[in-house]
């Protein structure tokens, strides 16, 4: 029987790639990549020349079963995404679930993911937090924000640059403009930046400064008094 490896890749700086990740990719019979063009740059940098195939949200529903069968029959497969850990707001869950249900061994390597450094840099409580990833773009978005208004844990969100200002405005409306938050962009890249303040202050900042890059927004949880008010 083969094995499925989940291999994190750098979210910015190629030096964040681990020795073990490079070894696993070199030893795999097949590498599954979210975008072969993006991953091709990474693989070329580390002189990895193994077979490469696309595995993304548009084809994974029809490919997970045959892939799981091939792994069960002896193929060693490594799954990577464009950046970070596969399955965390990226393709990967369906294949892991299918392999697990077939009795195929799955091993996830530790490594890069964007939300952990953003959470640590935020200065907000880290003992308990909830990861929300990308909110729904349209349907269900405000409903979800209403549900999170009483969440007492620190909340972590992913967001694209063209929606950052709108999202911060919605956060201020639903959570309160004085709620503390942190916005990190371009994690581990040359122009990495973390801005901290209230939601109102961050909204003002990014209204003046054009948002660029990929963003992680960390928002303080509701205080006990606010939670009681939301329940009334």
PDB file of C-alpha atoms in Angstrom:
ATOM      1  CA  UNK A   1       0.000   0.000   0.000  1.00  0.00           C
ATOM      2  CA  UNK A   2       1.192   3.517  -0.818  1.00  0.00           C
ATOM      3  CA  UNK A   3       0.818   6.669   1.237  1.00  0.00           C
ATOM      4  CA  UNK A   4      -0.560  10.183   0.947  1.00  0.00           C
ATOM      5  CA  UNK A   5       1.644  13.003   2.210  1.00  0.00           C
ATOM      6  CA  UNK A   6       0.234  16.467   2.842  1.00  0.00           C
ATOM      7  CA  UNK A   7       3.155  18.828   2.290  1.00  0.00           C
ATOM      8  CA  UNK A   8       3.032  22.503   3.330  1.00  0.00           C
ATOM      9  CA  UNK A   9       4.820  24.945   1.022  1.00  0.00           C
ATOM     10  CA  UNK A  10       6.075  28.482   1.775  1.00  0.00           C
ATOM     11  CA  UNK A  11       3.516  31.277   1.858  1.00  0.00           C
ATOM     12  CA  UNK A  12       6.209  33.689   0.693  1.00  0.00           C
ATOM     13  CA  UNK A  13       9.848  33.121   1.497  1.00  0.00           C
ATOM     14  CA  UNK A  14      11.238  29.961  -0.099  1.00  0.00           C
ATOM     15  CA  UNK A  15      13.586  29.570   2.896  1.00  0.00           C
ATOM     16  CA  UNK A  16      10.541  28.475   4.902  1.00  0.00           C
ATOM     17  CA  UNK A  17      10.527  25.148   3.027  1.00  0.00           C
ATOM     18  CA  UNK A  18      11.659  22.349   5.335  1.00  0.00           C
ATOM     19  CA  UNK A  19      14.334  19.769   4.531  1.00  0.00           C
ATOM     20  CA  UNK A  20      11.790  17.037   5.143  1.00  0.00           C
ATOM     21  CA  UNK A  21       9.276  18.569   2.731  1.00  0.00           C
ATOM     22  CA  UNK A  22      11.911  18.653  -0.014  1.00  0.00           C
ATOM     23  CA  UNK A  23      12.852  15.018   0.645  1.00  0.00           C
ATOM     24  CA  UNK A  24       9.252  13.818   0.570  1.00  0.00           C
ATOM     25  CA  UNK A  25       8.564  15.613  -2.697  1.00  0.00           C
ATOM     26  CA  UNK A  26      11.694  14.128  -4.268  1.00  0.00           C
ATOM     27  CA  UNK A  27      10.718  10.613  -3.162  1.00  0.00           C
ATOM     28  CA  UNK A  28       7.033  10.767  -4.151  1.00  0.00           C
ATOM     29  CA  UNK A  29       5.818   8.890  -7.214  1.00  0.00           C
ATOM     30  CA  UNK A  30       3.376  11.698  -7.979  1.00  0.00           C
ATOM     31  CA  UNK A  31       2.974  15.301  -6.822  1.00  0.00           C
ATOM     32  CA  UNK A  32      -0.508  16.830  -6.859  1.00  0.00           C
ATOM     33  CA  UNK A  33      -0.487  20.613  -7.167  1.00  0.00           C
ATOM     34  CA  UNK A  34      -3.222  23.232  -6.985  1.00  0.00           C
ATOM     35  CA  UNK A  35      -1.602  25.116  -9.896  1.00  0.00           C
ATOM     36  CA  UNK A  36       1.207  23.323 -11.735  1.00  0.00           C
ATOM     37  CA  UNK A  37       2.614  26.626 -13.030  1.00  0.00           C
ATOM     38  CA  UNK A  38       2.945  28.100  -9.552  1.00  0.00           C
ATOM     39  CA  UNK A  39       4.285  24.878  -8.046  1.00  0.00           C
ATOM     40  CA  UNK A  40       6.622  24.426 -10.997  1.00  0.00           C
ATOM     41  CA  UNK A  41       8.631  27.426  -9.827  1.00  0.00           C
ATOM     42  CA  UNK A  42       8.985  25.921  -6.349  1.00  0.00           C
ATOM     43  CA  UNK A  43       9.915  22.473  -7.636  1.00  0.00           C
ATOM     44  CA  UNK A  44      12.474  23.881 -10.065  1.00  0.00           C
ATOM     45  CA  UNK A  45      14.076  25.892  -7.258  1.00  0.00           C
ATOM     46  CA  UNK A  46      14.614  22.722  -5.203  1.00  0.00           C
ATOM     47  CA  UNK A  47      15.492  20.598  -8.250  1.00  0.00           C
ATOM     48  CA  UNK A  48      12.468  18.334  -7.858  1.00  0.00           C
ATOM     49  CA  UNK A  49      11.595  16.657 -11.151  1.00  0.00           C
ATOM     50  CA  UNK A  50       8.906  14.138 -10.199  1.00  0.00           C
ATOM     51  CA  UNK A  51       5.627  13.652 -12.055  1.00  0.00           C
ATOM     52  CA  UNK A  52       3.264  16.581 -11.467  1.00  0.00           C
ATOM     53  CA  UNK A  53      -0.508  16.693 -11.882  1.00  0.00           C
ATOM     54  CA  UNK A  54      -3.186  19.330 -11.243  1.00  0.00           C
ATOM     55  CA  UNK A  55      -5.452  18.846  -8.238  1.00  0.00           C
ATOM     56  CA  UNK A  56      -7.741  21.796  -7.568  1.00  0.00           C
ATOM     57  CA  UNK A  57     -11.278  22.651  -6.493  1.00  0.00           C
ATOM     58  CA  UNK A  58     -12.596  22.289 -10.038  1.00  0.00           C
ATOM     59  CA  UNK A  59     -11.500  18.685 -10.571  1.00  0.00           C
ATOM     60  CA  UNK A  60     -11.011  17.151  -7.122  1.00  0.00           C
ATOM     61  CA  UNK A  61     -14.586  15.851  -6.845  1.00  0.00           C
ATOM     62  CA  UNK A  62     -14.096  13.496  -9.785  1.00  0.00           C
ATOM     63  CA  UNK A  63     -10.474  12.528  -9.137  1.00  0.00           C
ATOM     64  CA  UNK A  64     -10.323  11.684  -5.410  1.00  0.00           C
ATOM     65  CA  UNK A  65     -11.694   8.144  -5.760  1.00  0.00           C
ATOM     66  CA  UNK A  66      -9.313   6.988  -8.539  1.00  0.00           C
ATOM     67  CA  UNK A  67      -6.406   8.681  -6.765  1.00  0.00           C
ATOM     68  CA  UNK A  68      -7.212   6.936  -3.487  1.00  0.00           C
ATOM     69  CA  UNK A  69      -7.337   3.596  -5.305  1.00  0.00           C
ATOM     70  CA  UNK A  70      -3.923   4.208  -6.879  1.00  0.00           C
ATOM     71  CA  UNK A  71      -2.444   5.096  -3.486  1.00  0.00           C
ATOM     72  CA  UNK A  72      -4.007   1.987  -1.970  1.00  0.00           C
ATOM     73  CA  UNK A  73      -2.419  -0.028  -4.778  1.00  0.00           C
ATOM     74  CA  UNK A  74       1.046   1.236  -3.900  1.00  0.00           C
ATOM     75  CA  UNK A  75       1.504   4.782  -5.250  1.00  0.00           C
ATOM     76  CA  UNK A  76       3.184   7.341  -2.974  1.00  0.00           C
ATOM     77  CA  UNK A  77       1.528  10.723  -3.515  1.00  0.00           C
ATOM     78  CA  UNK A  78       2.412  14.163  -2.154  1.00  0.00           C
ATOM     79  CA  UNK A  79      -0.235  16.898  -2.158  1.00  0.00           C
ATOM     80  CA  UNK A  80       0.777  20.563  -2.212  1.00  0.00           C
ATOM     81  CA  UNK A  81      -1.129  23.814  -2.697  1.00  0.00           C
ATOM     82  CA  UNK A  82       0.018  27.144  -4.113  1.00  0.00           C
ATOM     83  CA  UNK A  83       1.085  28.257  -0.632  1.00  0.00           C
ATOM     84  CA  UNK A  84       0.654  27.005   2.916  1.00  0.00           C
ATOM     85  CA  UNK A  85      -0.878  23.765   4.144  1.00  0.00           C
ATOM     86  CA  UNK A  86      -3.265  21.915   1.796  1.00  0.00           C
ATOM     87  CA  UNK A  87      -6.766  21.616   3.193  1.00  0.00           C
ATOM     88  CA  UNK A  88      -6.592  24.934   5.078  1.00  0.00           C
ATOM     89  CA  UNK A  89      -8.712  27.143   2.780  1.00  0.00           C
ATOM     90  CA  UNK A  90      -7.186  25.150  -0.099  1.00  0.00           C
ATOM     91  CA  UNK A  91      -7.989  21.817  -1.810  1.00  0.00           C
ATOM     92  CA  UNK A  92      -7.112  18.718   0.171  1.00  0.00           C
ATOM     93  CA  UNK A  93      -9.969  17.777   2.484  1.00  0.00           C
ATOM     94  CA  UNK A  94     -11.790  15.563  -0.018  1.00  0.00           C
ATOM     95  CA  UNK A  95      -8.704  13.510  -0.850  1.00  0.00           C
ATOM     96  CA  UNK A  96      -7.737  13.100   2.807  1.00  0.00           C
ATOM     97  CA  UNK A  97     -11.270  11.983   3.664  1.00  0.00           C
ATOM     98  CA  UNK A  98     -11.384   9.495   0.789  1.00  0.00           C
ATOM     99  CA  UNK A  99      -7.997   8.016   1.683  1.00  0.00           C
ATOM    100  CA  UNK A 100      -8.927   7.747   5.346  1.00  0.00           C
ATOM    101  CA  UNK A 101     -12.152   5.930   4.475  1.00  0.00           C
ATOM    102  CA  UNK A 102     -10.194   3.493   2.268  1.00  0.00           C
ATOM    103  CA  UNK A 103      -7.699   2.705   4.999  1.00  0.00           C
ATOM    104  CA  UNK A 104      -4.882   4.543   3.200  1.00  0.00           C
ATOM    105  CA  UNK A 105      -2.226   6.047   5.457  1.00  0.00           C
ATOM    106  CA  UNK A 106      -2.197   9.855   5.458  1.00  0.00           C
ATOM    107  CA  UNK A 107       0.630  11.902   6.947  1.00  0.00           C
ATOM    108  CA  UNK A 108       0.616  15.683   7.188  1.00  0.00           C
ATOM    109  CA  UNK A 109       3.999  17.356   7.551  1.00  0.00           C
ATOM    110  CA  UNK A 110       4.275  20.384   9.843  1.00  0.00           C
ATOM    111  CA  UNK A 111       5.077  23.584   8.038  1.00  0.00           C
ATOM    112  CA  UNK A 112       4.007  26.957   6.737  1.00  0.00           C
ATOM    113  CA  UNK A 113       0.511  28.376   7.055  1.00  0.00           C
ATOM    114  CA  UNK A 114      -0.420  32.061   6.955  1.00  0.00           C
ATOM    115  CA  UNK A 115      -2.775  32.368   9.916  1.00  0.00           C
ATOM    116  CA  UNK A 116      -0.386  31.217  12.671  1.00  0.00           C
ATOM    117  CA  UNK A 117       2.208  34.027  12.314  1.00  0.00           C
ATOM    118  CA  UNK A 118      -0.613  36.543  11.819  1.00  0.00           C
ATOM    119  CA  UNK A 119      -2.295  35.365  15.037  1.00  0.00           C
ATOM    120  CA  UNK A 120       0.958  35.499  16.994  1.00  0.00           C
ATOM    121  CA  UNK A 121       1.813  38.961  15.611  1.00  0.00           C
ATOM    122  CA  UNK A 122      -1.639  40.336  16.433  1.00  0.00           C
ATOM    123  CA  UNK A 123      -1.024  40.845  20.126  1.00  0.00           C
ATOM    124  CA  UNK A 124      -4.496  39.427  20.795  1.00  0.00           C
ATOM    125  CA  UNK A 125      -5.223  36.427  23.060  1.00  0.00           C
ATOM    126  CA  UNK A 126      -4.023  33.151  21.546  1.00  0.00           C
ATOM    127  CA  UNK A 127      -5.037  30.663  24.224  1.00  0.00           C
ATOM    128  CA  UNK A 128      -8.361  30.150  22.458  1.00  0.00           C
ATOM    129  CA  UNK A 129      -9.202  31.142  18.891  1.00  0.00           C
ATOM    130  CA  UNK A 130     -11.447  30.148  15.996  1.00  0.00           C
ATOM    131  CA  UNK A 131     -10.343  29.973  12.382  1.00  0.00           C
ATOM    132  CA  UNK A 132     -13.031  31.184   9.974  1.00  0.00           C
ATOM    133  CA  UNK A 133     -10.949  31.339   6.794  1.00  0.00           C
ATOM    134  CA  UNK A 134     -12.747  33.059   3.915  1.00  0.00           C
ATOM    135  CA  UNK A 135     -16.268  34.241   4.703  1.00  0.00           C
ATOM    136  CA  UNK A 136     -19.025  33.633   2.134  1.00  0.00           C
ATOM    137  CA  UNK A 137     -18.713  36.297  -0.545  1.00  0.00           C
ATOM    138  CA  UNK A 138     -22.449  36.992  -0.783  1.00  0.00           C
ATOM    139  CA  UNK A 139     -25.111  34.569   0.443  1.00  0.00           C
ATOM    140  CA  UNK A 140     -24.868  33.903   4.164  1.00  0.00           C
ATOM    141  CA  UNK A 141     -22.115  36.419   4.813  1.00  0.00           C
ATOM    142  CA  UNK A 142     -24.022  38.806   7.106  1.00  0.00           C
ATOM    143  CA  UNK A 143     -25.775  35.894   8.780  1.00  0.00           C
ATOM    144  CA  UNK A 144     -22.411  34.403   9.695  1.00  0.00           C
ATOM    145  CA  UNK A 145     -21.101  37.737  10.966  1.00  0.00           C
ATOM    146  CA  UNK A 146     -24.203  38.069  13.143  1.00  0.00           C
ATOM    147  CA  UNK A 147     -23.495  34.632  14.603  1.00  0.00           C
ATOM    148  CA  UNK A 148     -19.880  35.626  15.310  1.00  0.00           C
ATOM    149  CA  UNK A 149     -20.768  38.912  17.017  1.00  0.00           C
ATOM    150  CA  UNK A 150     -20.945  37.123  20.389  1.00  0.00           C
ATOM    151  CA  UNK A 151     -17.928  34.865  19.790  1.00  0.00           C
ATOM    152  CA  UNK A 152     -15.576  35.279  22.760  1.00  0.00           C
ATOM    153  CA  UNK A 153     -12.537  33.640  21.187  1.00  0.00           C
ATOM    154  CA  UNK A 154     -10.117  35.536  18.983  1.00  0.00           C
ATOM    155  CA  UNK A 155     -11.277  35.152  15.365  1.00  0.00           C
ATOM    156  CA  UNK A 156      -9.061  34.633  12.325  1.00  0.00           C
ATOM    157  CA  UNK A 157     -10.141  35.416   8.765  1.00  0.00           C
ATOM    158  CA  UNK A 158      -8.558  35.278   5.311  1.00  0.00           C
ATOM    159  CA  UNK A 159      -9.379  38.010   2.829  1.00  0.00           C
ATOM    160  CA  UNK A 160      -8.425  39.139  -0.656  1.00  0.00           C
ATOM    161  CA  UNK A 161      -7.123  42.694  -1.216  1.00  0.00           C
ATOM    162  CA  UNK A 162     -10.131  43.977  -3.151  1.00  0.00           C
ATOM    163  CA  UNK A 163     -12.522  43.084  -0.295  1.00  0.00           C
ATOM    164  CA  UNK A 164     -10.452  44.176   2.727  1.00  0.00           C
ATOM    165  CA  UNK A 165     -12.028  47.629   3.137  1.00  0.00           C
ATOM    166  CA  UNK A 166     -15.566  46.281   2.733  1.00  0.00           C
ATOM    167  CA  UNK A 167     -14.856  43.471   5.190  1.00  0.00           C
ATOM    168  CA  UNK A 168     -13.421  45.811   7.821  1.00  0.00           C
ATOM    169  CA  UNK A 169     -16.486  48.040   7.459  1.00  0.00           C
ATOM    170  CA  UNK A 170     -18.767  45.042   7.968  1.00  0.00           C
ATOM    171  CA  UNK A 171     -16.732  43.915  10.963  1.00  0.00           C
ATOM    172  CA  UNK A 172     -17.040  47.379  12.520  1.00  0.00           C
ATOM    173  CA  UNK A 173     -20.787  47.317  11.936  1.00  0.00           C
ATOM    174  CA  UNK A 174     -21.319  43.823  13.360  1.00  0.00           C
ATOM    175  CA  UNK A 175     -18.657  43.652  16.087  1.00  0.00           C
ATOM    176  CA  UNK A 176     -18.394  47.320  17.057  1.00  0.00           C
ATOM    177  CA  UNK A 177     -15.985  49.931  15.711  1.00  0.00           C
ATOM    178  CA  UNK A 178     -13.956  49.897  18.923  1.00  0.00           C
ATOM    179  CA  UNK A 179     -13.223  46.143  18.760  1.00  0.00           C
ATOM    180  CA  UNK A 180      -9.460  45.526  18.599  1.00  0.00           C
ATOM    181  CA  UNK A 181      -8.051  43.810  15.556  1.00  0.00           C
ATOM    182  CA  UNK A 182      -4.921  43.160  13.535  1.00  0.00           C
ATOM    183  CA  UNK A 183      -4.413  43.032   9.790  1.00  0.00           C
ATOM    184  CA  UNK A 184      -1.381  41.208   8.365  1.00  0.00           C
ATOM    185  CA  UNK A 185      -0.480  41.101   4.697  1.00  0.00           C
ATOM    186  CA  UNK A 186       2.187  39.432   2.588  1.00  0.00           C
ATOM    187  CA  UNK A 187       3.254  37.065   5.388  1.00  0.00           C
ATOM    188  CA  UNK A 188       6.990  36.189   5.115  1.00  0.00           C
ATOM    189  CA  UNK A 189       7.393  38.252   1.923  1.00  0.00           C
ATOM    190  CA  UNK A 190       9.482  41.366   1.306  1.00  0.00           C
ATOM    191  CA  UNK A 191       6.610  43.777   1.976  1.00  0.00           C
ATOM    192  CA  UNK A 192       5.199  41.990   5.016  1.00  0.00           C
ATOM    193  CA  UNK A 193       3.186  44.324   7.222  1.00  0.00           C
ATOM    194  CA  UNK A 194       1.012  44.065  10.312  1.00  0.00           C
ATOM    195  CA  UNK A 195      -1.305  46.898  11.325  1.00  0.00           C
ATOM    196  CA  UNK A 196      -2.991  46.880  14.738  1.00  0.00           C
ATOM    197  CA  UNK A 197      -5.729  49.007  16.252  1.00  0.00           C
ATOM    198  CA  UNK A 198      -9.500  49.228  16.517  1.00  0.00           C
ATOM    199  CA  UNK A 199     -11.608  48.220  13.555  1.00  0.00           C
ATOM    200  CA  UNK A 200     -12.381  51.882  12.987  1.00  0.00           C
ATOM    201  CA  UNK A 201      -8.672  52.761  12.911  1.00  0.00           C
ATOM    202  CA  UNK A 202      -7.828  49.894  10.586  1.00  0.00           C
ATOM    203  CA  UNK A 203     -10.703  50.803   8.282  1.00  0.00           C
ATOM    204  CA  UNK A 204      -9.394  54.357   8.071  1.00  0.00           C
ATOM    205  CA  UNK A 205      -5.852  53.128   7.416  1.00  0.00           C
ATOM    206  CA  UNK A 206      -6.751  50.802   4.555  1.00  0.00           C
ATOM    207  CA  UNK A 207      -9.192  53.308   3.070  1.00  0.00           C
ATOM    208  CA  UNK A 208      -6.237  55.665   2.649  1.00  0.00           C
ATOM    209  CA  UNK A 209      -3.651  53.005   1.767  1.00  0.00           C
ATOM    210  CA  UNK A 210      -4.577  50.760  -1.161  1.00  0.00           C
ATOM    211  CA  UNK A 211      -4.680  47.124   0.072  1.00  0.00           C
ATOM    212  CA  UNK A 212      -2.211  44.917  -1.758  1.00  0.00           C
ATOM    213  CA  UNK A 213      -1.290  41.271  -1.268  1.00  0.00           C
ATOM    214  CA  UNK A 214      -3.017  38.488   0.612  1.00  0.00           C
ATOM    215  CA  UNK A 215      -4.514  39.366   4.008  1.00  0.00           C
ATOM    216  CA  UNK A 216      -5.134  37.734   7.371  1.00  0.00           C
ATOM    217  CA  UNK A 217      -7.474  39.637   9.692  1.00  0.00           C
ATOM    218  CA  UNK A 218      -7.447  38.782  13.399  1.00  0.00           C
ATOM    219  CA  UNK A 219     -10.294  40.155  15.503  1.00  0.00           C
ATOM    220  CA  UNK A 220     -10.653  40.281  19.268  1.00  0.00           C
ATOM    221  CA  UNK A 221     -13.428  38.172  20.750  1.00  0.00           C
ATOM    222  CA  UNK A 222     -16.496  39.696  22.397  1.00  0.00           C
ATOM    223  CA  UNK A 223     -16.287  40.701  26.018  1.00  0.00           C
ATOM    224  CA  UNK A 224     -18.615  39.023  28.517  1.00  0.00           C
ATOM    225  CA  UNK A 225     -20.835  42.086  28.854  1.00  0.00           C
ATOM    226  CA  UNK A 226     -21.177  42.419  25.087  1.00  0.00           C
ATOM    227  CA  UNK A 227     -22.002  38.727  24.777  1.00  0.00           C
ATOM    228  CA  UNK A 228     -24.837  39.136  27.296  1.00  0.00           C
ATOM    229  CA  UNK A 229     -26.172  42.134  25.365  1.00  0.00           C
ATOM    230  CA  UNK A 230     -26.186  40.124  22.128  1.00  0.00           C
ATOM    231  CA  UNK A 231     -28.244  37.389  23.793  1.00  0.00           C
ATOM    232  CA  UNK A 232     -30.875  39.799  25.104  1.00  0.00           C
TER     233      UNK A 232
END
